[in-house]
mmCIF file of C-alpha atoms in Angstrom:
data_model
loop_
_atom_site.group_PDB
_atom_site.id
_atom_site.type_symbol
_atom_site.label_atom_id
_atom_site.label_comp_id
_atom_site.label_asym_id
_atom_site.label_seq_id
_atom_site.Cartn_x
_atom_site.Cartn_y
_atom_site.Cartn_z
ATOM 1 C CA MET A 143 101.840 78.373 28.886
ATOM 2 C CA SER A 144 98.851 79.514 26.675
ATOM 3 C CA SER A 145 99.029 76.237 23.926
ATOM 4 C CA LYS A 146 98.751 74.027 27.573
ATOM 5 C CA LYS A 147 95.527 76.044 28.737
ATOM 6 C CA GLN A 148 94.264 75.355 24.883
ATOM 7 C CA ALA A 149 95.348 71.571 25.207
ATOM 8 C CA ILE A 150 93.839 71.025 28.633
ATOM 9 C CA PHE A 151 90.555 72.953 27.522
ATOM 10 C CA ILE A 152 90.275 71.061 24.231
ATOM 11 C CA SER A 153 90.652 67.991 26.214
ATOM 12 C CA SER A 154 88.198 68.664 28.802
ATOM 13 C CA LEU A 155 85.579 69.325 25.636
ATOM 14 C CA ILE A 156 86.299 65.685 24.714
ATOM 15 C CA ILE A 157 85.907 63.863 27.505
ATOM 16 C CA LEU A 158 82.184 65.992 28.583
ATOM 17 C CA TRP A 159 81.581 65.335 24.428
ATOM 18 C CA TYR A 160 82.000 61.529 25.166
ATOM 19 C CA SER A 161 80.532 60.990 28.896
ATOM 20 C CA SER A 162 77.794 63.258 27.724
ATOM 21 C CA ASN A 163 76.961 61.065 24.505
ATOM 22 C CA ILE A 164 77.857 57.644 25.942
ATOM 23 C CA GLY A 165 76.060 58.423 29.705
ATOM 24 C CA VAL A 166 72.850 59.414 27.941
ATOM 25 C CA LEU A 167 72.877 56.148 25.728
ATOM 26 C CA LEU A 168 73.318 53.465 28.013
ATOM 27 C CA LEU A 169 71.187 55.309 30.987
ATOM 28 C CA ASN A 170 68.291 55.265 27.999
ATOM 29 C CA LYS A 171 69.007 51.934 28.029
ATOM 30 C CA PHE A 172 68.905 51.202 31.582
ATOM 31 C CA LEU A 173 65.764 53.385 32.175
ATOM 32 C CA LEU A 174 63.786 51.349 29.055
ATOM 33 C CA SER A 175 64.835 47.931 29.231
ATOM 34 C CA ASN A 176 66.172 47.268 32.747
ATOM 35 C CA TYR A 177 64.704 49.925 34.845
ATOM 36 C CA GLY A 178 61.152 49.231 33.664
ATOM 37 C CA PHE A 179 60.769 52.930 32.351
ATOM 38 C CA ARG A 180 58.841 51.579 29.008
ATOM 39 C CA PHE A 181 57.843 55.308 27.964
ATOM 40 C CA PRO A 182 60.872 56.145 25.217
ATOM 41 C CA ILE A 183 58.589 59.200 23.731
ATOM 42 C CA PHE A 184 58.064 60.380 26.391
ATOM 43 C CA LEU A 185 61.655 60.203 27.453
ATOM 44 C CA THR A 186 62.645 61.542 24.267
ATOM 45 C CA MET A 187 60.153 64.735 25.348
ATOM 46 C CA CYS A 188 62.119 64.624 28.763
ATOM 47 C CA HIS A 189 65.027 65.489 26.616
ATOM 48 C CA MET A 190 63.418 67.789 24.369
ATOM 49 C CA ALA A 191 62.140 69.506 27.154
ATOM 50 C CA ALA A 192 65.903 69.998 29.243
ATOM 51 C CA CYS A 193 67.353 71.089 25.486
ATOM 52 C CA ALA A 194 64.478 74.175 25.262
ATOM 53 C CA VAL A 195 65.494 75.393 28.758
ATOM 54 C CA LEU A 196 68.938 74.638 29.639
ATOM 55 C CA SER A 197 69.654 76.386 24.917
ATOM 56 C CA TYR A 198 67.601 79.054 26.484
ATOM 57 C CA LEU A 199 69.367 80.212 29.604
ATOM 58 C CA SER A 200 72.590 79.093 27.439
ATOM 59 C CA ILE A 201 72.154 81.050 24.532
ATOM 60 C CA VAL A 202 70.455 84.312 26.311
ATOM 61 C CA PHE A 203 71.967 84.973 29.853
ATOM 62 C CA LEU A 204 74.775 82.577 29.183
ATOM 63 C CA LYS A 205 75.791 84.380 25.483
ATOM 64 C CA ILE A 206 77.828 80.958 24.286
ATOM 65 C CA VAL A 207 76.446 82.163 20.718
ATOM 66 C CA PRO A 208 74.579 84.852 19.724
ATOM 67 C CA LEU A 209 71.158 84.142 19.754
ATOM 68 C CA GLN A 210 70.004 83.981 15.963
ATOM 69 C CA THR A 211 66.274 85.126 15.716
ATOM 70 C CA ILE A 212 64.017 83.468 13.093
ATOM 71 C CA LYS A 213 63.576 86.520 10.521
ATOM 72 C CA SER A 214 60.170 84.887 8.504
ATOM 73 C CA ARG A 215 57.502 82.424 8.540
ATOM 74 C CA SER A 216 59.027 80.180 6.096
ATOM 75 C CA GLN A 217 62.105 79.966 8.084
ATOM 76 C CA PHE A 218 60.097 78.897 10.570
ATOM 77 C CA LEU A 219 58.251 76.013 9.065
ATOM 78 C CA LYS A 220 61.904 74.957 7.871
ATOM 79 C CA ILE A 221 62.456 74.565 11.113
ATOM 80 C CA ALA A 222 59.495 73.044 12.399
ATOM 81 C CA THR A 223 59.877 70.648 9.275
ATOM 82 C CA LEU A 224 63.534 69.455 10.637
ATOM 83 C CA SER A 225 62.166 68.954 14.431
ATOM 84 C CA VAL A 226 59.749 66.607 13.619
ATOM 85 C CA VAL A 227 62.182 64.485 11.751
ATOM 86 C CA PHE A 228 64.272 65.558 15.042
ATOM 87 C CA CYS A 229 61.570 63.473 16.698
ATOM 88 C CA GLY A 230 61.106 60.572 14.167
ATOM 89 C CA SER A 231 65.329 60.038 14.439
ATOM 90 C CA VAL A 232 65.545 59.833 18.662
ATOM 91 C CA VAL A 233 62.660 58.544 19.090
ATOM 92 C CA GLY A 234 63.092 55.374 16.312
ATOM 93 C CA GLY A 235 66.473 55.114 18.521
ATOM 94 C CA ASN A 236 65.070 55.494 21.636
ATOM 95 C CA ILE A 237 62.245 52.908 20.838
ATOM 96 C CA SER A 238 64.940 50.208 19.301
ATOM 97 C CA LEU A 239 67.426 50.596 22.667
ATOM 98 C CA ARG A 240 64.242 48.638 24.191
ATOM 99 C CA TYR A 241 64.683 45.861 22.185
ATOM 100 C CA LEU A 242 68.980 45.507 20.956
ATOM 101 C CA ALA A 243 71.927 45.349 22.753
ATOM 102 C CA VAL A 244 73.334 49.083 22.563
ATOM 103 C CA SER A 245 76.558 47.280 20.940
ATOM 104 C CA PHE A 246 74.082 46.091 18.414
ATOM 105 C CA ASN A 247 72.556 50.010 18.280
ATOM 106 C CA GLN A 248 75.933 51.466 17.631
ATOM 107 C CA ALA A 249 76.847 49.096 14.778
ATOM 108 C CA VAL A 250 73.228 49.630 12.895
ATOM 109 C CA GLY A 251 73.785 53.275 13.750
ATOM 110 C CA ALA A 252 77.272 53.527 12.101
ATOM 111 C CA THR A 253 75.817 53.014 9.060
ATOM 112 C CA THR A 254 74.883 56.886 8.909
ATOM 113 C CA PRO A 255 77.039 57.938 6.162
ATOM 114 C CA PHE A 256 75.152 55.530 3.765
ATOM 115 C CA PHE A 257 71.850 56.811 4.515
ATOM 116 C CA THR A 258 73.630 60.033 3.859
ATOM 117 C CA ALA A 259 74.819 59.530 0.911
ATOM 118 C CA LEU A 260 71.431 57.973 -0.779
ATOM 119 C CA PHE A 261 69.391 60.859 0.615
ATOM 120 C CA ALA A 262 72.141 63.464 -0.558
ATOM 121 C CA TYR A 263 72.342 61.600 -3.963
ATOM 122 C CA LEU A 264 67.757 61.589 -3.703
ATOM 123 C CA ALA A 265 68.344 65.085 -3.183
ATOM 124 C CA THR A 266 70.553 66.584 -5.266
ATOM 125 C CA LEU A 267 70.811 63.783 -8.097
ATOM 126 C CA LYS A 268 74.758 65.025 -7.650
ATOM 127 C CA ARG A 269 76.931 61.944 -8.410
ATOM 128 C CA GLU A 270 80.533 61.813 -5.673
ATOM 129 C CA ALA A 271 83.249 59.947 -7.082
ATOM 130 C CA TRP A 272 82.824 55.800 -7.078
ATOM 131 C CA VAL A 273 85.756 55.802 -4.697
ATOM 132 C CA THR A 274 83.498 57.404 -2.012
ATOM 133 C CA TYR A 275 80.786 54.975 -3.143
ATOM 134 C CA ALA A 276 82.828 52.195 -3.027
ATOM 135 C CA ALA A 277 83.791 52.687 1.331
ATOM 136 C CA LEU A 278 80.483 52.220 1.467
ATOM 137 C CA VAL A 279 79.813 48.418 0.498
ATOM 138 C CA PRO A 280 81.971 47.259 4.179
ATOM 139 C CA VAL A 281 79.891 49.714 5.828
ATOM 140 C CA VAL A 282 76.633 47.705 4.713
ATOM 141 C CA ALA A 283 77.689 44.155 4.689
ATOM 142 C CA GLY A 284 79.387 44.896 8.049
ATOM 143 C CA VAL A 285 75.697 45.410 9.796
ATOM 144 C CA VAL A 286 74.540 42.057 7.279
ATOM 145 C CA ILE A 287 77.263 40.444 9.040
ATOM 146 C CA ALA A 288 76.721 41.288 12.959
ATOM 147 C CA SER A 289 72.820 41.030 12.454
ATOM 148 C CA GLY A 290 73.534 37.551 11.307
ATOM 149 C CA GLY A 291 76.194 37.242 14.514
ATOM 150 C CA GLU A 292 73.769 39.199 16.514
ATOM 151 C CA PRO A 293 72.439 36.345 19.469
ATOM 152 C CA SER A 294 69.531 39.088 20.428
ATOM 153 C CA PHE A 295 68.658 39.716 17.309
ATOM 154 C CA HIS A 296 65.008 41.910 17.710
ATOM 155 C CA PHE A 297 63.554 42.634 14.084
ATOM 156 C CA PHE A 298 61.310 44.902 15.550
ATOM 157 C CA GLY A 299 64.265 46.287 17.536
ATOM 158 C CA PHE A 300 65.899 46.148 13.896
ATOM 159 C CA VAL A 301 63.654 47.740 12.193
ATOM 160 C CA MET A 302 63.487 50.416 14.404
ATOM 161 C CA CYS A 303 66.920 51.377 14.440
ATOM 162 C CA ILE A 304 67.826 51.632 10.643
ATOM 163 C CA SER A 305 64.685 54.070 10.211
ATOM 164 C CA ALA A 306 65.997 55.806 12.957
ATOM 165 C CA THR A 307 69.114 56.172 11.361
ATOM 166 C CA ALA A 308 67.697 57.111 8.093
ATOM 167 C CA ALA A 309 66.090 59.617 9.724
ATOM 168 C CA ARG A 310 69.514 61.131 11.278
ATOM 169 C CA ALA A 311 71.184 61.393 7.909
ATOM 170 C CA PHE A 312 67.791 62.409 6.518
ATOM 171 C CA LYS A 313 67.090 65.372 8.681
ATOM 172 C CA SER A 314 71.155 66.072 7.988
ATOM 173 C CA VAL A 315 70.661 66.458 4.015
ATOM 174 C CA LEU A 316 67.329 68.360 4.350
ATOM 175 C CA GLN A 317 69.014 70.713 6.978
ATOM 176 C CA GLY A 318 71.473 70.829 4.051
ATOM 177 C CA ILE A 319 68.475 71.607 1.583
ATOM 178 C CA LEU A 320 66.059 74.167 3.639
ATOM 179 C CA LEU A 321 68.540 76.288 5.509
ATOM 180 C CA SER A 322 70.750 76.677 3.086
ATOM 181 C CA SER A 323 70.411 80.535 2.584
ATOM 182 C CA GLU A 324 72.859 83.060 4.057
ATOM 183 C CA GLY A 325 70.098 84.728 5.740
ATOM 184 C CA GLU A 326 68.149 81.652 7.148
ATOM 185 C CA ARG A 327 71.409 79.418 8.174
ATOM 186 C CA LEU A 328 71.401 79.125 12.191
ATOM 187 C CA ASN A 329 74.540 77.030 13.777
ATOM 188 C CA SER A 330 73.327 74.120 15.668
ATOM 189 C CA MET A 331 73.049 75.725 18.639
ATOM 190 C CA ASN A 332 70.335 77.864 17.814
ATOM 191 C CA LEU A 333 68.898 75.639 15.426
ATOM 192 C CA LEU A 334 68.323 73.214 18.880
ATOM 193 C CA LEU A 335 66.498 75.995 20.857
ATOM 194 C CA TYR A 336 64.656 76.409 18.420
ATOM 195 C CA MET A 337 63.737 73.254 17.783
ATOM 196 C CA SER A 338 63.360 71.440 20.731
ATOM 197 C CA PRO A 339 59.808 73.337 22.089
ATOM 198 C CA ILE A 340 58.192 72.855 18.854
ATOM 199 C CA ALA A 341 59.412 68.949 19.710
ATOM 200 C CA VAL A 342 58.237 69.085 23.008
ATOM 201 C CA LEU A 343 54.852 70.189 21.860
ATOM 202 C CA VAL A 344 55.116 67.135 18.644
ATOM 203 C CA LEU A 345 55.828 64.782 21.538
ATOM 204 C CA LEU A 346 53.899 65.223 24.706
ATOM 205 C CA PRO A 347 50.688 64.428 22.848
ATOM 206 C CA ALA A 348 52.126 61.318 20.754
ATOM 207 C CA ALA A 349 52.802 60.676 24.182
ATOM 208 C CA LEU A 350 49.867 60.582 25.386
ATOM 209 C CA ILE A 351 47.874 59.001 22.455
ATOM 210 C CA MET A 352 50.429 56.228 21.838
ATOM 211 C CA GLU A 353 51.889 55.396 25.853
ATOM 212 C CA PRO A 354 48.422 56.180 27.563
ATOM 213 C CA ASN A 355 49.244 55.255 31.050
ATOM 214 C CA VAL A 356 52.485 56.706 30.881
ATOM 215 C CA VAL A 357 51.601 59.882 33.627
ATOM 216 C CA ASP A 358 50.518 56.656 36.293
ATOM 217 C CA ALA A 359 53.702 54.038 35.641
ATOM 218 C CA THR A 360 55.955 57.908 36.267
ATOM 219 C CA LEU A 361 54.603 58.416 39.010
ATOM 220 C CA SER A 362 54.431 54.676 40.133
ATOM 221 C CA LEU A 363 57.916 54.280 39.158
ATOM 222 C CA GLY A 364 58.265 57.804 41.099
ATOM 223 C CA ARG A 365 57.133 55.884 44.295
ATOM 224 C CA GLU A 366 58.961 52.929 44.085
ATOM 225 C CA HIS A 367 62.277 53.970 42.915
ATOM 226 C CA LYS A 368 63.013 56.990 44.712
ATOM 227 C CA PHE A 369 66.302 58.061 42.296
ATOM 228 C CA MET A 370 63.419 57.198 39.256
ATOM 229 C CA TRP A 371 63.499 61.265 38.781
ATOM 230 C CA LEU A 372 67.234 62.622 39.540
ATOM 231 C CA LEU A 373 67.399 59.304 36.792
ATOM 232 C CA LEU A 374 65.575 61.146 34.614
ATOM 233 C CA LEU A 375 66.957 64.589 35.412
ATOM 234 C CA ILE A 376 69.972 63.562 35.009
ATOM 235 C CA ASN A 377 69.540 62.047 31.779
ATOM 236 C CA SER A 378 67.927 65.038 30.358
ATOM 237 C CA VAL A 379 70.758 67.000 30.827
ATOM 238 C CA MET A 380 72.697 64.475 29.340
ATOM 239 C CA ALA A 381 71.294 64.788 26.513
ATOM 240 C CA TYR A 382 71.933 68.537 26.414
ATOM 241 C CA SER A 383 75.305 68.312 27.851
ATOM 242 C CA ALA A 384 76.067 65.223 24.225
ATOM 243 C CA ASN A 385 74.173 68.144 22.467
ATOM 244 C CA LEU A 386 76.712 71.312 23.660
ATOM 245 C CA SER A 387 79.161 69.338 23.715
ATOM 246 C CA ASN A 388 79.599 68.582 20.175
ATOM 247 C CA PHE A 389 78.388 71.503 19.378
ATOM 248 C CA LEU A 390 81.938 73.021 20.811
ATOM 249 C CA VAL A 391 84.148 70.059 20.096
ATOM 250 C CA THR A 392 83.015 70.858 16.890
ATOM 251 C CA LYS A 393 84.149 74.436 17.285
ATOM 252 C CA HIS A 394 87.300 73.954 18.624
ATOM 253 C CA THR A 395 89.386 70.615 16.324
ATOM 254 C CA SER A 396 89.603 70.123 13.223
ATOM 255 C CA ALA A 397 87.144 68.035 10.632
ATOM 256 C CA LEU A 398 89.293 64.724 10.734
ATOM 257 C CA THR A 399 89.912 65.399 14.775
ATOM 258 C CA LEU A 400 85.997 65.504 15.283
ATOM 259 C CA GLN A 401 85.987 62.355 12.209
ATOM 260 C CA VAL A 402 88.351 60.140 14.001
ATOM 261 C CA LEU A 403 86.598 60.943 18.315
ATOM 262 C CA GLY A 404 83.218 60.054 16.803
ATOM 263 C CA ASN A 405 84.590 56.573 15.215
ATOM 264 C CA ALA A 406 86.128 55.764 18.597
ATOM 265 C CA LYS A 407 83.563 57.333 20.352
ATOM 266 C CA GLY A 408 80.903 54.249 19.372
ATOM 267 C CA ALA A 409 83.893 51.577 19.924
ATOM 268 C CA VAL A 410 83.771 52.887 23.482
ATOM 269 C CA ALA A 411 80.313 52.767 23.790
ATOM 270 C CA VAL A 412 80.426 49.473 22.463
ATOM 271 C CA VAL A 413 83.078 48.400 25.241
ATOM 272 C CA ILE A 414 81.418 49.900 27.762
ATOM 273 C CA SER A 415 77.855 48.463 27.502
ATOM 274 C CA ILE A 416 78.935 44.963 27.233
ATOM 275 C CA LEU A 417 80.781 45.572 30.211
ATOM 276 C CA LEU A 418 78.127 46.858 31.927
ATOM 277 C CA PHE A 419 75.245 44.941 30.955
ATOM 278 C CA LYS A 420 76.861 41.555 30.230
ATOM 279 C CA ASN A 421 74.833 41.238 26.694
ATOM 280 C CA PRO A 422 76.698 38.090 24.891
ATOM 281 C CA VAL A 423 78.597 39.030 21.499
ATOM 282 C CA THR A 424 80.118 36.216 19.022
ATOM 283 C CA ALA A 425 82.842 36.675 17.098
ATOM 284 C CA ILE A 426 80.767 37.659 13.544
ATOM 285 C CA GLY A 427 79.110 40.150 15.249
ATOM 286 C CA ILE A 428 82.367 42.018 16.263
ATOM 287 C CA GLY A 429 83.287 41.472 13.061
ATOM 288 C CA GLY A 430 80.677 42.604 11.360
ATOM 289 C CA TYR A 431 80.993 45.642 13.341
ATOM 290 C CA MET A 432 84.277 46.591 13.050
ATOM 291 C CA ILE A 433 84.103 45.993 9.279
ATOM 292 C CA THR A 434 81.100 48.806 9.397
ATOM 293 C CA VAL A 435 83.509 51.066 11.417
ATOM 294 C CA MET A 436 86.633 50.236 8.835
ATOM 295 C CA GLY A 437 84.760 51.468 5.896
ATOM 296 C CA VAL A 438 83.283 54.542 7.578
ATOM 297 C CA VAL A 439 86.965 55.483 8.476
ATOM 298 C CA ALA A 440 87.988 54.773 4.220
ATOM 299 C CA TYR A 441 84.542 56.560 3.685
ATOM 300 C CA GLY A 442 85.327 59.536 5.525
ATOM 301 C CA GLU A 443 88.980 59.333 4.280
ATOM 302 C CA ALA A 444 87.480 59.316 1.073
ATOM 303 C CA LYS A 445 85.392 62.602 1.474
ATOM 304 C CA ARG A 446 88.178 64.246 3.053
ATOM 305 C CA ARG A 447 90.369 63.920 0.659
ATOM 306 C CA LEU A 448 88.511 64.570 -2.442
ATOM 307 C CA ARG A 449 87.566 67.812 -1.112
#
C-alpha cells in the first residue's frame, strides 16, 4: 500500500511538473503574441514577484524545505550575479515567443547541453570524453535543419532564443562555480527565494525604461479584457509551480528518470502548441527537431555511462 501511495504521489508530481511547465510556456505565447500583451520584461517581472512571495510562504510557513540563510556579503554578490543572468535567460526566452512558434522555440531550447558543455570547458578547461562531444553534433545539426524548414522563421526571435538558451546554460555552469563550497551551496528552492526579489529590482526599472507605456497599456488591457488580471495571476503562479515541481520531481526520482521526462516534456509541449496555435510545420522542421532530441538523449546517456 505504501509503494502504491508513493507511485501515485510521484505520478501527481510529474503531472504537476508537466502541466506547470507547458502551461506557463503556452500562456506566455498566448499573452505575448495573441492577446496583445507585448511586454516580455514586465511579464518576467510578474513571474519573479510571484516566485518571491510564494517561495517565502512555502519555505518560511509551509516548511517545504529548511530555510538556508545567506552567510556573507560574498555569497550575496554571487547570488545577485546568478539572478541577473537568470533574468537575461527568462526575458530572452519570453521575447523570442513574440516572434517564434512554440515548436521552434522548444527545438532551439533543446540545444542547452551544447552551450553547457561549451561554457563548462571555457570555465574549467576540463575536457569531456570524445563520445560526449560527438553526441552534441546532432543537437546542433538538428536545429540548423529545423531553422531551414521553419515557415515562420524570424531572425531576431531566433537570436533572442539562442541567447536565452546560452544564458540558461551559462547560469547553470556559473552556479556550479560560484556556489561550489559546502558552506555557500543552496538548494534550488532557497536559491529561488533569494534570486527572485533581486530579479524584481533589476526588472522593474528595465521594464519602465524599455517598455515605457507598460503601465497604461496593461491597465487599458485590463479594462478591455475582464480576464486579463486573472490570466496574469495564473501565469505568474504557474511560473513558481514549474520551479517547485521541478525541485520535487528531482528530489523524488532518479537522474535518468528526470532526463527522460525532460526530453518527453519538450515533445509534448510541441504537439500541444501546434494543436492550439495551428502554426504551420514542415517535415524538415519536424525532422530537425527529432534529430536534436535524439542528440540530447545520446548526450545524456553518454554522460550517465561515463559517470
